[in-house]
mmCIF file of C-alpha atoms in Angstrom:
data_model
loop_
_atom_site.group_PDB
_atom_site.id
_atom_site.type_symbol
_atom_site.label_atom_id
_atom_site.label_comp_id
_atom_site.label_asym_id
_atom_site.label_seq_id
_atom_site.Cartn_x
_atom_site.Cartn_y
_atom_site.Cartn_z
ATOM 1 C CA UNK A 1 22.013 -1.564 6.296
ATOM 2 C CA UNK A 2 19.181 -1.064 4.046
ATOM 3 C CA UNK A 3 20.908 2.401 2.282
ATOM 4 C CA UNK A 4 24.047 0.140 1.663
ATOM 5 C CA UNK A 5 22.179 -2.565 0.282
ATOM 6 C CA UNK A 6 19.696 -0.108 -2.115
ATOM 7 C CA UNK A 7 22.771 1.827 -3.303
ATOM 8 C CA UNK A 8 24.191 -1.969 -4.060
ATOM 9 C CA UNK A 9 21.444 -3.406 -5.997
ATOM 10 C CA UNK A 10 21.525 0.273 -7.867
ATOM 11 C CA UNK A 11 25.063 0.338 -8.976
ATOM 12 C CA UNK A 12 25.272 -3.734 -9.353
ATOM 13 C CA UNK A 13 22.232 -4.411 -10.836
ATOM 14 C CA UNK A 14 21.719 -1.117 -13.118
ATOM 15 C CA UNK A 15 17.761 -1.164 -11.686
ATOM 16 C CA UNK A 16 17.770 2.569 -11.807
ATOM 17 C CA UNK A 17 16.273 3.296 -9.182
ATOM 18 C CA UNK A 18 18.409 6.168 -8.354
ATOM 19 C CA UNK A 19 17.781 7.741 -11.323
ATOM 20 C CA UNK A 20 14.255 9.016 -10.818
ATOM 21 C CA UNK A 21 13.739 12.169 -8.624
ATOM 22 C CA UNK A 22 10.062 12.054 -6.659
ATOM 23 C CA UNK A 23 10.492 15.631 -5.354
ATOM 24 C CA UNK A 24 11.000 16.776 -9.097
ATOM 25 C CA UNK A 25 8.450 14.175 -10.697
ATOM 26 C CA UNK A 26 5.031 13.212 -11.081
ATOM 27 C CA UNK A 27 3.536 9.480 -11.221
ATOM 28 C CA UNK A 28 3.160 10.321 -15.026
ATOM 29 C CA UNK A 29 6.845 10.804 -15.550
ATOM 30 C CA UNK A 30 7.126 7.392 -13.393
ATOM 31 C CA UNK A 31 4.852 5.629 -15.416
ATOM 32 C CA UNK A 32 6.718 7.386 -18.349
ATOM 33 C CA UNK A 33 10.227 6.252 -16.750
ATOM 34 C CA UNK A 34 8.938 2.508 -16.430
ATOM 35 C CA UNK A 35 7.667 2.288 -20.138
ATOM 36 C CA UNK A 36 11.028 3.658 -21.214
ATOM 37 C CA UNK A 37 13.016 1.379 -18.943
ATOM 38 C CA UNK A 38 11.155 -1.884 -19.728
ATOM 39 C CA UNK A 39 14.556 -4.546 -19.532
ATOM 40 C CA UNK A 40 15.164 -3.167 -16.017
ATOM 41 C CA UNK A 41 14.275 -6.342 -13.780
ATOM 42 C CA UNK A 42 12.900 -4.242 -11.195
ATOM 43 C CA UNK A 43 12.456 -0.612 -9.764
ATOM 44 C CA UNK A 44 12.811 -0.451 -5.807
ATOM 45 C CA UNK A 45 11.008 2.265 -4.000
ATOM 46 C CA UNK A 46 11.407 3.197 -0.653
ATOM 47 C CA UNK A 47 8.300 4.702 0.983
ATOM 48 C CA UNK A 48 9.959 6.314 3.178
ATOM 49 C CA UNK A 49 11.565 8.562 0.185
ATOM 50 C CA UNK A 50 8.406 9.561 -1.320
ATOM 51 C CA UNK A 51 6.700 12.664 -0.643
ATOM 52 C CA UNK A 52 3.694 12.856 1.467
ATOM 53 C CA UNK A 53 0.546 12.975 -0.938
ATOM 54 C CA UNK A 54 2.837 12.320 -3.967
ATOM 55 C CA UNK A 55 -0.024 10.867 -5.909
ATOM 56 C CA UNK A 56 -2.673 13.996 -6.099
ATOM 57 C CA UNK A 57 -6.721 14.396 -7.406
ATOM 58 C CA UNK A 58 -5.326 15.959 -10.269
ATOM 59 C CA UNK A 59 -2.875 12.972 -11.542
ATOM 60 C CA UNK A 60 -6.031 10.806 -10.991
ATOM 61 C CA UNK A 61 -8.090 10.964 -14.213
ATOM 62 C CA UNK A 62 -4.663 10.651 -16.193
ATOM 63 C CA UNK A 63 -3.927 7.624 -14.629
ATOM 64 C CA UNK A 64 -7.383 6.392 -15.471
ATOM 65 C CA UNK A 65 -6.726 7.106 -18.844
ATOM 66 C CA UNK A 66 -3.619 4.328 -19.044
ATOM 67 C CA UNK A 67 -5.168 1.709 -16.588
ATOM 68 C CA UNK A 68 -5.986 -0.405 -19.571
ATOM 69 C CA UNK A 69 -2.439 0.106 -21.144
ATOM 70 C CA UNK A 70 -0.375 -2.874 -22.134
ATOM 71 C CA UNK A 71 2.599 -1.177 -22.919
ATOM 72 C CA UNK A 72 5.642 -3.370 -21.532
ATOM 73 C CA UNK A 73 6.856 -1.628 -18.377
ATOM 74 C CA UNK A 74 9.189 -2.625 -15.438
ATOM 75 C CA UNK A 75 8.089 -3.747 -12.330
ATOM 76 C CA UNK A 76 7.688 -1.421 -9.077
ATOM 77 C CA UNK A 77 8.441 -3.124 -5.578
ATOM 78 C CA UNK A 78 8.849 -1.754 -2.272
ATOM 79 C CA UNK A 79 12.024 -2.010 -0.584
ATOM 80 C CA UNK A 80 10.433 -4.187 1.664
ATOM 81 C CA UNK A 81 9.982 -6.655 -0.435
ATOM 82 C CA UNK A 82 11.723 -10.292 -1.012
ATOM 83 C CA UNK A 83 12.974 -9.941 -4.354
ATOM 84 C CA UNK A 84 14.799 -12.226 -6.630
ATOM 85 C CA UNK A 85 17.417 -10.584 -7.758
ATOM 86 C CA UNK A 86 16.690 -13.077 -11.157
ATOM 87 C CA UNK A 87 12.939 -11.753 -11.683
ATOM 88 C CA UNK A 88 12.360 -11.349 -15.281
ATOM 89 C CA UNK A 89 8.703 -10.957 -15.400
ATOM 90 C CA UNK A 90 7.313 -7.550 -16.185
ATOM 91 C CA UNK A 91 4.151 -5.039 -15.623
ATOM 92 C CA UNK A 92 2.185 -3.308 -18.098
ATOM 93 C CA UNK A 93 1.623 0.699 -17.757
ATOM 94 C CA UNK A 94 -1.955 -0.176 -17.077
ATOM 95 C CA UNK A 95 -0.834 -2.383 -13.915
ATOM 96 C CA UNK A 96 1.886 0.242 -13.073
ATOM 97 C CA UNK A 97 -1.183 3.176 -13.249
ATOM 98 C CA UNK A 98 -3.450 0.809 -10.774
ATOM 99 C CA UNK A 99 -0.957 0.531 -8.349
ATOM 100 C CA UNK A 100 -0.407 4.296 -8.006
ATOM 101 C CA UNK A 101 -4.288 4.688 -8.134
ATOM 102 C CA UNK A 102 -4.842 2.002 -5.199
ATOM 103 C CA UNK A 103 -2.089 3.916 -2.528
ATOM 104 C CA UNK A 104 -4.239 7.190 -3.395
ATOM 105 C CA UNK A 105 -7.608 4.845 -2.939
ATOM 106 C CA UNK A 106 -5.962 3.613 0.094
ATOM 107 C CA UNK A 107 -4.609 7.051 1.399
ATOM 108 C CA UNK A 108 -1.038 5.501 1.767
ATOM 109 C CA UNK A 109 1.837 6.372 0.684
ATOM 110 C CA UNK A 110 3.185 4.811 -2.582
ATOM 111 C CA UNK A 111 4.109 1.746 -3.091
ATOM 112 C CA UNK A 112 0.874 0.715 -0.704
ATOM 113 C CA UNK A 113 1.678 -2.927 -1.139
ATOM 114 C CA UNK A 114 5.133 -4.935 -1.883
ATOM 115 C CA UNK A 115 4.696 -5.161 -5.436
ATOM 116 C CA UNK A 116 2.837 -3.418 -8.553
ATOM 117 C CA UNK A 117 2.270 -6.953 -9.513
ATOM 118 C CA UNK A 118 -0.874 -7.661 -7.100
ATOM 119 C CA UNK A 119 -2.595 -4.958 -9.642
ATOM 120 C CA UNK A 120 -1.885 -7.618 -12.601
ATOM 121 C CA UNK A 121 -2.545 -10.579 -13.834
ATOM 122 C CA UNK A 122 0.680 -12.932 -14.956
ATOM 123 C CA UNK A 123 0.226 -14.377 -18.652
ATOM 124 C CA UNK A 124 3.680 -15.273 -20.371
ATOM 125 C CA UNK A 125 5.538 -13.496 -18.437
ATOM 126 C CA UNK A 126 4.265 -10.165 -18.531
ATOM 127 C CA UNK A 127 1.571 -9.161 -15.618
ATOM 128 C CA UNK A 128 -1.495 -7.529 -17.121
ATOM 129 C CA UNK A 129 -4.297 -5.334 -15.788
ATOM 130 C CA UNK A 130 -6.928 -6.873 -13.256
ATOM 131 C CA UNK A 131 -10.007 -6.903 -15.350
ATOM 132 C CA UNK A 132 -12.223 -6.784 -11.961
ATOM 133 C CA UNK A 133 -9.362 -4.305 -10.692
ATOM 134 C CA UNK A 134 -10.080 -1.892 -13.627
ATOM 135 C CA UNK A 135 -13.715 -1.804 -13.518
ATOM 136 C CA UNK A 136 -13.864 -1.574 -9.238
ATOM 137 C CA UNK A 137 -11.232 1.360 -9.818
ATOM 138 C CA UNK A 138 -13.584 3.227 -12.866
ATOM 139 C CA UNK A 139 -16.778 3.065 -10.318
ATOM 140 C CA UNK A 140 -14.600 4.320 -7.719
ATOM 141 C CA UNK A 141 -13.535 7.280 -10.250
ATOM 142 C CA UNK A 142 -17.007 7.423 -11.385
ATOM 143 C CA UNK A 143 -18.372 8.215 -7.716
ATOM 144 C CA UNK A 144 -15.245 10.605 -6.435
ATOM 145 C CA UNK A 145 -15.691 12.272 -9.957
ATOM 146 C CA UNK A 146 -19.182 12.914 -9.161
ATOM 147 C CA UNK A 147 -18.771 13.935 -6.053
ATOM 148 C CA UNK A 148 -16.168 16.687 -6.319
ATOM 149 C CA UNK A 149 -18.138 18.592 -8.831
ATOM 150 C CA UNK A 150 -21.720 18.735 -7.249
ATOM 151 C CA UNK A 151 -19.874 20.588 -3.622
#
């Protein structure tokens, strides 16, 4: 049931989703993809689709390099989440690159949570970075930084 209604919202809705190959991607090209794509109302991921350890170390300090970004991108959800199939609000890059970073924080697999939206904050609209997100994420960096070159 699920298949039939992802490859319905795809066609119908022109989200896109289908158009983005994990296995031959990176999150860059995602976060790329988004920032290209920003009238799409949504992009639905399925977890399940992803490859294990999609996100990697070495993706990390590029993503920490957008987290502040407010280029207009389109919101990620999981296919598990309620969506309405009206949603016109939209992410920024920098909320899109937190919500990869948090699944690798979290060891999960990406999307971690329903919606790249819990990474932002909603002003007009458009769902900008977490201010206490971004700096909890940079000490995090900070530490794991650290850490992998003193072994």
């Amino acid at each position: 049931m699920r298949i039939i209604l992802i490859l319905f919202l795809s066609i119908f809705l022109n989200m896109g989703s289908n158009n983005f190959d994990f296995n031959k991607s990176s999150p860059l090209d995602l976060l790329d993809y988004l920032c290209k794509n920003p009238n799409e109302n949504f992009f639905i991921i399925n977890p399940d689709s992803i490859p294990i350890n999609w996100i990697k170390i070495e993706h990390i300090p590029y993503l920490i390099e957008r987290i502040e970004s407010e280029r207009i991108s389109t919101p990620v959800f999981s296919i598990n989440a309620g969506i309405d199939l009206k949603y016109k609000n939209r992410t920024t890059e920098g909320v899109e690159a937190l919500f990869m970073i948090e699944s690798y924080r979290k060891k999960e697999k990406y999307p971690s949570t329903l919606s790249s939206t819990n990474c932002g904050v909603l002003k007009n609209g458009i769902f900008y970075p977490n201010q206490a997100l971004i700096i909890e994420v940079k000490s995090w960096y900070k530490k794991t930084k650290k850490n992998q070159f003193s072994e």
